[in-house]
PDB file of C-alpha atoms in Angstrom:
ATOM      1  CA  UNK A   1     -25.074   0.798   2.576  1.00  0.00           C
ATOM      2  CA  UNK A   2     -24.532   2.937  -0.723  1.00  0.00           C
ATOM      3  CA  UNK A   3     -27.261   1.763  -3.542  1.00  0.00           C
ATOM      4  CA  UNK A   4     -27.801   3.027  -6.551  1.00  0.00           C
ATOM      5  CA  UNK A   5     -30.861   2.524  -8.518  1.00  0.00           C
ATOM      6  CA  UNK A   6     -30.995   2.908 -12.092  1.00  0.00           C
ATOM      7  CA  UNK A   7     -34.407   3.376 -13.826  1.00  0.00           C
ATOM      8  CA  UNK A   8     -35.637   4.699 -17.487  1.00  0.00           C
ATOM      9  CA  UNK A   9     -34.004   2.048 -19.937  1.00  0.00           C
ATOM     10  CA  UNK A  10     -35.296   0.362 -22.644  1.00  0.00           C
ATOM     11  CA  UNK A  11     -36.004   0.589 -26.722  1.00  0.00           C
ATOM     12  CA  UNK A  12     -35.960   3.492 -28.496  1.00  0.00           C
ATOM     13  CA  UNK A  13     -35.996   4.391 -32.417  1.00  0.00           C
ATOM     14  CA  UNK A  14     -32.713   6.237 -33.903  1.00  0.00           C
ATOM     15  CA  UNK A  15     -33.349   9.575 -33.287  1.00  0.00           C
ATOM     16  CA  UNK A  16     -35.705   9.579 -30.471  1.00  0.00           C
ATOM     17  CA  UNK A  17     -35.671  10.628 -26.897  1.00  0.00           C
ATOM     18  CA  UNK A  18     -34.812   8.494 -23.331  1.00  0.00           C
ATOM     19  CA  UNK A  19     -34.515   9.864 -19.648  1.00  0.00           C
ATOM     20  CA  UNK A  20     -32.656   7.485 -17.299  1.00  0.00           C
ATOM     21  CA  UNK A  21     -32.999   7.905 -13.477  1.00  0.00           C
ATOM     22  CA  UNK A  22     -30.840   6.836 -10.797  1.00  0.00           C
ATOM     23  CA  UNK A  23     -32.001   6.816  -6.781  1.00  0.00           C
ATOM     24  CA  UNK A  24     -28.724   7.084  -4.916  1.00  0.00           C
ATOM     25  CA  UNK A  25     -28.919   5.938  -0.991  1.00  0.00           C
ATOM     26  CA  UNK A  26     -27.312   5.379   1.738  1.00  0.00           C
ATOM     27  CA  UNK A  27     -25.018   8.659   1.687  1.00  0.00           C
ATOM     28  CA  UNK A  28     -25.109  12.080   1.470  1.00  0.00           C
ATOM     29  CA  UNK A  29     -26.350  12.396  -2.368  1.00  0.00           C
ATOM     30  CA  UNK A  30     -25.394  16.158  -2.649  1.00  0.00           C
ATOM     31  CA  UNK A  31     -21.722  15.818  -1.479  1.00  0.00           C
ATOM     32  CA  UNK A  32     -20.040  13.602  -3.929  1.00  0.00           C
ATOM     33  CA  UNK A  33     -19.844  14.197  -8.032  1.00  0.00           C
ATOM     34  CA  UNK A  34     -22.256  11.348 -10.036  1.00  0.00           C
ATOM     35  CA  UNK A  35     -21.451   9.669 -13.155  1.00  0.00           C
ATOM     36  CA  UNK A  36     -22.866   8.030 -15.856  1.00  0.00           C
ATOM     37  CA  UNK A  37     -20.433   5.317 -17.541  1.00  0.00           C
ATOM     38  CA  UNK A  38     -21.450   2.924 -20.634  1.00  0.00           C
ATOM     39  CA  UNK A  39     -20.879  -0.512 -22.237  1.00  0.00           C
ATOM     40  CA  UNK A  40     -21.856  -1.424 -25.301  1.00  0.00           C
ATOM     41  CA  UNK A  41     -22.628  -5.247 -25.668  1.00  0.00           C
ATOM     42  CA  UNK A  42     -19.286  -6.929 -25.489  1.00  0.00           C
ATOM     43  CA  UNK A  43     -17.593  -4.183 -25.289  1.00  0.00           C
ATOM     44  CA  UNK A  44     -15.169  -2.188 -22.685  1.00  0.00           C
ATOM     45  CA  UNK A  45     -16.330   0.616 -20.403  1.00  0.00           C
ATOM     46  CA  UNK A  46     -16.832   4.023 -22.173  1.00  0.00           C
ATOM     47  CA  UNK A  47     -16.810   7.470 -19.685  1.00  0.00           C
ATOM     48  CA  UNK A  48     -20.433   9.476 -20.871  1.00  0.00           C
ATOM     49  CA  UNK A  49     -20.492  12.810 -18.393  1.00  0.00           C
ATOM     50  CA  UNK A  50     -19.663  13.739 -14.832  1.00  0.00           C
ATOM     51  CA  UNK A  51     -21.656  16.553 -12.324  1.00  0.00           C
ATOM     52  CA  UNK A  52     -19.455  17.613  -9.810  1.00  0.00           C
ATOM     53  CA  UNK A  53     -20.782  17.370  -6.212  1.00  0.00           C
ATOM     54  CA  UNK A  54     -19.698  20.797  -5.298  1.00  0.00           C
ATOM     55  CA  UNK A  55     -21.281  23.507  -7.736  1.00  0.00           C
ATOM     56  CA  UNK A  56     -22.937  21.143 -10.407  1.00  0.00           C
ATOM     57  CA  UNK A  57     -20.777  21.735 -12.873  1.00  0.00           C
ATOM     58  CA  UNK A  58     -21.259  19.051 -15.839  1.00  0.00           C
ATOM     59  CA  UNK A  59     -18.963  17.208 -18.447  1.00  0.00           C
ATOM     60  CA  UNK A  60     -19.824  15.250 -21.239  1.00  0.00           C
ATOM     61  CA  UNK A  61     -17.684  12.959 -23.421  1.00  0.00           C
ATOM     62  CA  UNK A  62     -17.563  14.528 -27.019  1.00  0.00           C
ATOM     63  CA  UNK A  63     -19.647  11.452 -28.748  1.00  0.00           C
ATOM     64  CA  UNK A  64     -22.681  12.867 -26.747  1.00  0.00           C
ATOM     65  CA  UNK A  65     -21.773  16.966 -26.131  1.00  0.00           C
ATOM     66  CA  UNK A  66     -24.929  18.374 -27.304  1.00  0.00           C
ATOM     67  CA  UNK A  67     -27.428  15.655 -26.995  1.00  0.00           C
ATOM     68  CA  UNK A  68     -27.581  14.042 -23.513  1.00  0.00           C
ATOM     69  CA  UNK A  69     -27.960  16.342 -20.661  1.00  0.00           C
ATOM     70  CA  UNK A  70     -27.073  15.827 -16.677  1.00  0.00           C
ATOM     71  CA  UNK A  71     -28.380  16.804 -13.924  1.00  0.00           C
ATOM     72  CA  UNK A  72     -29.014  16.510 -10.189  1.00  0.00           C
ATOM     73  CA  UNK A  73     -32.063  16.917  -8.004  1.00  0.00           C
ATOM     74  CA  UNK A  74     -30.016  16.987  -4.567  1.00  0.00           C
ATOM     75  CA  UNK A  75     -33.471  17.090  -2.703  1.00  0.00           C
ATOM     76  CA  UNK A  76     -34.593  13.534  -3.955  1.00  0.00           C
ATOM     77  CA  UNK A  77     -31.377  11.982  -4.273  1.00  0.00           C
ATOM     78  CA  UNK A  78     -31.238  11.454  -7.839  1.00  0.00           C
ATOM     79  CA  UNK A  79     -29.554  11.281 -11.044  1.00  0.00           C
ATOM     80  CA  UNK A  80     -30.806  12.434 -14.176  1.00  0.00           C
ATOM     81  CA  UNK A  81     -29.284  11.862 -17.800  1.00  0.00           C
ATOM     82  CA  UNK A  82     -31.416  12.962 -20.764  1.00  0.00           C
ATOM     83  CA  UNK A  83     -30.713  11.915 -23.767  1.00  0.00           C
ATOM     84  CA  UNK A  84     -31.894  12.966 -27.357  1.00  0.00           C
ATOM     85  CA  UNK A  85     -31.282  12.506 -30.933  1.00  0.00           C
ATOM     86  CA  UNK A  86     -30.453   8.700 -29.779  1.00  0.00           C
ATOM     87  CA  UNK A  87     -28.300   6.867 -32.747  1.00  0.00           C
ATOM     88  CA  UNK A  88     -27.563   3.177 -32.407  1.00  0.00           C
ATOM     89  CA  UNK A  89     -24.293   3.131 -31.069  1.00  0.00           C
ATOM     90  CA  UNK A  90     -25.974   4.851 -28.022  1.00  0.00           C
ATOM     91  CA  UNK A  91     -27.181   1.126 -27.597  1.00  0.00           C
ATOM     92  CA  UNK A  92     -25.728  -0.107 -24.361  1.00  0.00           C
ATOM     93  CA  UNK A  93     -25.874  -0.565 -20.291  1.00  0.00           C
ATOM     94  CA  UNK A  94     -25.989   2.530 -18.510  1.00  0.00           C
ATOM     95  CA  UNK A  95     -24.244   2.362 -15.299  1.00  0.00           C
ATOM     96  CA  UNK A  96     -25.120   5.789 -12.557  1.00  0.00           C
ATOM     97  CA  UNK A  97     -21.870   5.739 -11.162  1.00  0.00           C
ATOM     98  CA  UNK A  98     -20.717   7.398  -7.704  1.00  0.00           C
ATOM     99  CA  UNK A  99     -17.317   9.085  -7.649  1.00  0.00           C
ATOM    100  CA  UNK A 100     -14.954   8.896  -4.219  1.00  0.00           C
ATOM    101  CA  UNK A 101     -14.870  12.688  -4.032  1.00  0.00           C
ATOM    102  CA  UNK A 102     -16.901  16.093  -4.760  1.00  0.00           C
ATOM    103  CA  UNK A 103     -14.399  16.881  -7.714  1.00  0.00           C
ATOM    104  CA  UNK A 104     -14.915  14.912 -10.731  1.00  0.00           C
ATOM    105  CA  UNK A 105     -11.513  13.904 -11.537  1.00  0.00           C
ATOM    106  CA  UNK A 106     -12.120  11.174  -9.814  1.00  0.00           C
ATOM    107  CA  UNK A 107     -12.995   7.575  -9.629  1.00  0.00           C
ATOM    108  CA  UNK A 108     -15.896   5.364  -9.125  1.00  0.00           C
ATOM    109  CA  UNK A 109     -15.912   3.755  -5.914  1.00  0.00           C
ATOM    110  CA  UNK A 110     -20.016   2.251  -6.299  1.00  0.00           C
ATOM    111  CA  UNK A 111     -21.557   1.487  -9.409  1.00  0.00           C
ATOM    112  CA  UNK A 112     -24.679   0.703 -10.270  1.00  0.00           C
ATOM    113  CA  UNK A 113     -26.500  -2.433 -11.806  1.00  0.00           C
ATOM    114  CA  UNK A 114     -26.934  -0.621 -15.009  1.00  0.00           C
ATOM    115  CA  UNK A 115     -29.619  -0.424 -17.478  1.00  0.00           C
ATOM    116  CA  UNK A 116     -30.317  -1.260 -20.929  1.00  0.00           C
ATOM    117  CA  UNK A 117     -30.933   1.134 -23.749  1.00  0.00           C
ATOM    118  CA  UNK A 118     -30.997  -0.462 -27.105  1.00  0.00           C
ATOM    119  CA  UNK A 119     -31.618   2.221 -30.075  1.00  0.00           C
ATOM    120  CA  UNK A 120     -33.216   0.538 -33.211  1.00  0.00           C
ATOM    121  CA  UNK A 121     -35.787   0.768 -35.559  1.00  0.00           C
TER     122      UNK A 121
ATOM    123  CA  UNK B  21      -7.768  13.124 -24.761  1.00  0.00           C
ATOM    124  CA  UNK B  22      -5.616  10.665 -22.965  1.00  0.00           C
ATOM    125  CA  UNK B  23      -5.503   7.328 -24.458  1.00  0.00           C
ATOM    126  CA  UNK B  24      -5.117   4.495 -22.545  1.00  0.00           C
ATOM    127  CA  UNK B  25      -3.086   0.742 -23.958  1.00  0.00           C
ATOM    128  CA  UNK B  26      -4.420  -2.209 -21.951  1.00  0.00           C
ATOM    129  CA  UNK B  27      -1.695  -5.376 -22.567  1.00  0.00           C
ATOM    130  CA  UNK B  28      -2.524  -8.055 -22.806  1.00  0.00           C
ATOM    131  CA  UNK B  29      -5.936  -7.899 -24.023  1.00  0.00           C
ATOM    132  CA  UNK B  30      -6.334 -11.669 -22.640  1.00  0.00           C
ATOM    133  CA  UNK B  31      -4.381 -13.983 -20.227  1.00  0.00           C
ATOM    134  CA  UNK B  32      -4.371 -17.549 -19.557  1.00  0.00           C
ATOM    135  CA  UNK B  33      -3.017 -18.974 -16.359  1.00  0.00           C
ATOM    136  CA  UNK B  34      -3.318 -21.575 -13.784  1.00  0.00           C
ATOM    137  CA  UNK B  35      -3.974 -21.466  -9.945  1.00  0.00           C
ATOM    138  CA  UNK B  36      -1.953 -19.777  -8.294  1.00  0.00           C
ATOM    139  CA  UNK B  37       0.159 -18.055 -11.055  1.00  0.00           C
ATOM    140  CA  UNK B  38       1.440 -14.737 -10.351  1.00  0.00           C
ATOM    141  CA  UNK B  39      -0.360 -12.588 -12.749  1.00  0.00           C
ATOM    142  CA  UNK B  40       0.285  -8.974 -14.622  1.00  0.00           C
ATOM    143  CA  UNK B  41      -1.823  -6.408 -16.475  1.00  0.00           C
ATOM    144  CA  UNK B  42      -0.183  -3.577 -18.124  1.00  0.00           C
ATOM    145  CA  UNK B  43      -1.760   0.251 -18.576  1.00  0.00           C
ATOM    146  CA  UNK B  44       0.067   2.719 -20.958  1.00  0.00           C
ATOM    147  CA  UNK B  45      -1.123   6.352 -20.821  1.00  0.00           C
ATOM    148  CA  UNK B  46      -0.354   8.405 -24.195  1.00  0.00           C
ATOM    149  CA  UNK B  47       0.845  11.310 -21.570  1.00  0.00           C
ATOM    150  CA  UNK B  48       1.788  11.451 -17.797  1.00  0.00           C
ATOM    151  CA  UNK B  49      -1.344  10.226 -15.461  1.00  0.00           C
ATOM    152  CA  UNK B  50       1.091  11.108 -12.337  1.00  0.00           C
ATOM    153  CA  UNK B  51      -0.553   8.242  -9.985  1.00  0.00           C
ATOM    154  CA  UNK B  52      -4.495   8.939 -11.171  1.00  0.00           C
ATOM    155  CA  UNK B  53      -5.291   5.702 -12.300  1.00  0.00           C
ATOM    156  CA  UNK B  54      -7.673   3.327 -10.828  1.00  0.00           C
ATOM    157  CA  UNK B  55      -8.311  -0.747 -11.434  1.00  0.00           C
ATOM    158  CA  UNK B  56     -11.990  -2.193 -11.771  1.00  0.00           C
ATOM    159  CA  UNK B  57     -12.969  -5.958 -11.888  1.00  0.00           C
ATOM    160  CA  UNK B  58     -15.759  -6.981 -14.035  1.00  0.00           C
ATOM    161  CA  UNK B  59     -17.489 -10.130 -14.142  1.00  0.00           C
ATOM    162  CA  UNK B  60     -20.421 -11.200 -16.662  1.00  0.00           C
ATOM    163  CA  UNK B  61     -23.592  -9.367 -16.257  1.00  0.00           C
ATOM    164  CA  UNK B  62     -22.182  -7.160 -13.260  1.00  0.00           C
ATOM    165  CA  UNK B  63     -21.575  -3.715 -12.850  1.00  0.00           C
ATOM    166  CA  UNK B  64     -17.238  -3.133 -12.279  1.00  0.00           C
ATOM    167  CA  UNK B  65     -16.037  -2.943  -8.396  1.00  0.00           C
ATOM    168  CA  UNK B  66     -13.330  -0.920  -7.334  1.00  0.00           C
ATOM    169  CA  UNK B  67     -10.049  -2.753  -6.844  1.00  0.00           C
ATOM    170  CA  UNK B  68      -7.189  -0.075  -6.714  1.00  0.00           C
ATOM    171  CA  UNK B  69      -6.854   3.911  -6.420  1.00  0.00           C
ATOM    172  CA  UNK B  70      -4.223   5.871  -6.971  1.00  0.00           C
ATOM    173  CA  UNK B  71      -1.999   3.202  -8.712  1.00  0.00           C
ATOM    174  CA  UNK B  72      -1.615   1.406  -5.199  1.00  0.00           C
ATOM    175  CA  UNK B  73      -3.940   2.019  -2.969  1.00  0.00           C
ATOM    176  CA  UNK B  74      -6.047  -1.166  -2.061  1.00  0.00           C
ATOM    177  CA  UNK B  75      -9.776  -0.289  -1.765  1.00  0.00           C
ATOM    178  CA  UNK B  76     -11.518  -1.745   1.889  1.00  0.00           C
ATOM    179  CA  UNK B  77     -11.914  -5.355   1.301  1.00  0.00           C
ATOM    180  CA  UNK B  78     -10.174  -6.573  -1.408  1.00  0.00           C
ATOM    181  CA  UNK B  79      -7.759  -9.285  -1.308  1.00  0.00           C
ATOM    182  CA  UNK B  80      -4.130  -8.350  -0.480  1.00  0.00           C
ATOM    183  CA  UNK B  81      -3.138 -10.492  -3.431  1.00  0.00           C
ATOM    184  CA  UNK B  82      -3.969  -7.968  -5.762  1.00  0.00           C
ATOM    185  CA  UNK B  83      -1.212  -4.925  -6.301  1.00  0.00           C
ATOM    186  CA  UNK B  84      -0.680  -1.888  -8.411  1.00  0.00           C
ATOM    187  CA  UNK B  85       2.101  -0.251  -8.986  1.00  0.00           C
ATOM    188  CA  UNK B  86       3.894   2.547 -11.245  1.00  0.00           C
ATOM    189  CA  UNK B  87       3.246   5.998 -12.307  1.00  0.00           C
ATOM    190  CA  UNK B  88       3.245   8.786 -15.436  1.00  0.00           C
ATOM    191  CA  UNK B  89       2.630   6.678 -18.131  1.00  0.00           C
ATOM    192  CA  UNK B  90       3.128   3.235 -16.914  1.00  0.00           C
ATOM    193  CA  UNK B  91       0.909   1.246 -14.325  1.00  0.00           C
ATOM    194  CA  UNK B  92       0.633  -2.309 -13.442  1.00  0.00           C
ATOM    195  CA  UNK B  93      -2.115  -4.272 -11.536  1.00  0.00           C
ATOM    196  CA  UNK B  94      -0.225  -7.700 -10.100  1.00  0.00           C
ATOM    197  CA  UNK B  95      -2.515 -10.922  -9.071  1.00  0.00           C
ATOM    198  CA  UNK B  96       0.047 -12.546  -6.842  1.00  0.00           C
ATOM    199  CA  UNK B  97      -1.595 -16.103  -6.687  1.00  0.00           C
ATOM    200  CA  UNK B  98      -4.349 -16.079  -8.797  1.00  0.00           C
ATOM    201  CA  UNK B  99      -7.313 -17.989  -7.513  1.00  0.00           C
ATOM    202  CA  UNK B 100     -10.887 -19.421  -9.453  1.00  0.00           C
ATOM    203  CA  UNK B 101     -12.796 -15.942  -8.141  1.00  0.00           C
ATOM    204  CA  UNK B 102     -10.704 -13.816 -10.059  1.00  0.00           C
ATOM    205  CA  UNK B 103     -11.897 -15.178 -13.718  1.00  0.00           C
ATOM    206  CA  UNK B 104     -12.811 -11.563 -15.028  1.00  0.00           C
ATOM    207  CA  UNK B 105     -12.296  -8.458 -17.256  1.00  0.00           C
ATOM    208  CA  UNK B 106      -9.770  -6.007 -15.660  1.00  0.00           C
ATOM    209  CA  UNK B 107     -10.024  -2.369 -16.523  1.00  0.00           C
ATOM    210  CA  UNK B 108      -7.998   0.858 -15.925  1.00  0.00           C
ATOM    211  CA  UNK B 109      -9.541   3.891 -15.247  1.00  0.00           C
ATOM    212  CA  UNK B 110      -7.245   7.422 -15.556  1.00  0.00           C
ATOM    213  CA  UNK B 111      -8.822  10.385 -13.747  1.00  0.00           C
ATOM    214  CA  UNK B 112      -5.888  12.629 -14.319  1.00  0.00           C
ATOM    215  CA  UNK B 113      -8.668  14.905 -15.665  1.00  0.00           C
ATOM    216  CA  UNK B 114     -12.507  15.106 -15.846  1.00  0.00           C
ATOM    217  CA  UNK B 115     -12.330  13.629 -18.950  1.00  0.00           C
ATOM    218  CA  UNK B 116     -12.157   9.576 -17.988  1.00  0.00           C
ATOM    219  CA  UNK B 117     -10.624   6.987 -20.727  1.00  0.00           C
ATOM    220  CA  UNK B 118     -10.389   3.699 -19.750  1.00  0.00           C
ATOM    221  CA  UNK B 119      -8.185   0.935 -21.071  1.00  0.00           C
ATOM    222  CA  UNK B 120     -10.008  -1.507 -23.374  1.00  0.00           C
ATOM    223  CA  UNK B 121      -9.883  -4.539 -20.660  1.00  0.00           C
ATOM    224  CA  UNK B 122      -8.288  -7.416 -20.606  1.00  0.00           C
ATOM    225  CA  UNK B 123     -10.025 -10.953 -20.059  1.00  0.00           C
ATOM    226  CA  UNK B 124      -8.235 -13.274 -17.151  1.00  0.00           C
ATOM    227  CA  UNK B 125      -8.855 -17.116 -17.417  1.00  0.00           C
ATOM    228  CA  UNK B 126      -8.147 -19.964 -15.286  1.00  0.00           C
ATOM    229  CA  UNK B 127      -6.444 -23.318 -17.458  1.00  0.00           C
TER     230      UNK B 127
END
């Protein structure tokens, strides 16, 4: 059974720094691109940055290019997403996000539970 | 980036209604488009790939159809379980939009 374990959330002040985990089981980790994907409260689902499962390329959606960072550890199964220079509308659930395939233009075929980073002072 | 048009943004209907959802891309998508379903508090699950494909266990009653810029996700009887947010999801590229959801509810 896939499962996909989100960890790091929480509050942060504007401007400040967050690391969110995600423990991925139940396939093989290395093999498939990983996602992260975002909702702000009440709001639709917003696309944050892909790393493909075949040579770790990354992609970032432009409202975060230059302050979150992704990255794999393929030898424990997890999903990193660092995240500086936090502003509010950074507030929202956090889902880790497995894609169907190795290439990243893809979709989502197991989600997460998602965790909650709220950014305010 | 592609922009995705979710119509309506929310639907009303009864048991049993045959129901429609409506995705328009700003530019060709070819058949790259998947469907989500997202109930309150929960993370999305995969309904439809590729426009049409049904993902392993869900209902027959929900369809998808169409392709470039046009794409349709059908709830041929709708039943109390499927009170939810739909979303579409284009892949066409590694740069994801989805549509802006649309809220289905049961009279």
């Amino acid at each position: 059974e896939v499962q996909l374990l989100e960890s790091g959330g929480g509050l942060v002040q504007p401007g400040g720094s967050l690391r969110l985990s995600c423990a991925a089981s139940g396939f093989t980790f290395s093999s498939y691109a990983m996602s992260w994907v975002r909702q702000a409260p009440g709001k639709g689902l917003e696309w944050v940055s892909t790393i493909s499962g075949s040579d770790g390329s990354t992609y970032y959606a432009d409202s975060v290019k230059g302050r979150f960072t992704l990255s794999r550890d393929n030898s424990k199964n997890t999903l990193y997403l660092q995240m500086n220079s936090l502003r509010a509308e950074d507030t929202a659930v956090y889902y880790c996000a497995k894609l169907k395939w190795p290439i990243v233009a893809t979709f989502v075929d197991y989600w997460g539970q998602g965790t909650l980073v709220t950014v305010s002072s | 980036d592609i922009q995705m048009t979710q119509s309506p943004s929310t639907l009303s209907a009864s048991v049993g209604d045959r129901v429609t959802i409506t995705c328009r891309a700003s530019q060709s998508i070819s058949t790259w488009l998947a469907w989500y379903q997202q109930k309150p508090g929960k993370a999305p699950k995969l309904l439809i790939y590729k426009a049409s494909s049904l993902e392993s266990g869900v209902p027959s009653r929900f369809s998808g159809s169409g392709s470039g810029t046009e794409v349709t996700l059908t709830i041929s009887s709708l039943q109390p379980d499927d009170s939810a947010t739909y979303y579409c999801q284009q892949y066409n590229s590694y740069s994801w939009t989805f549509g802006q959801g649309t809220k289905v509810e049961i009279k």
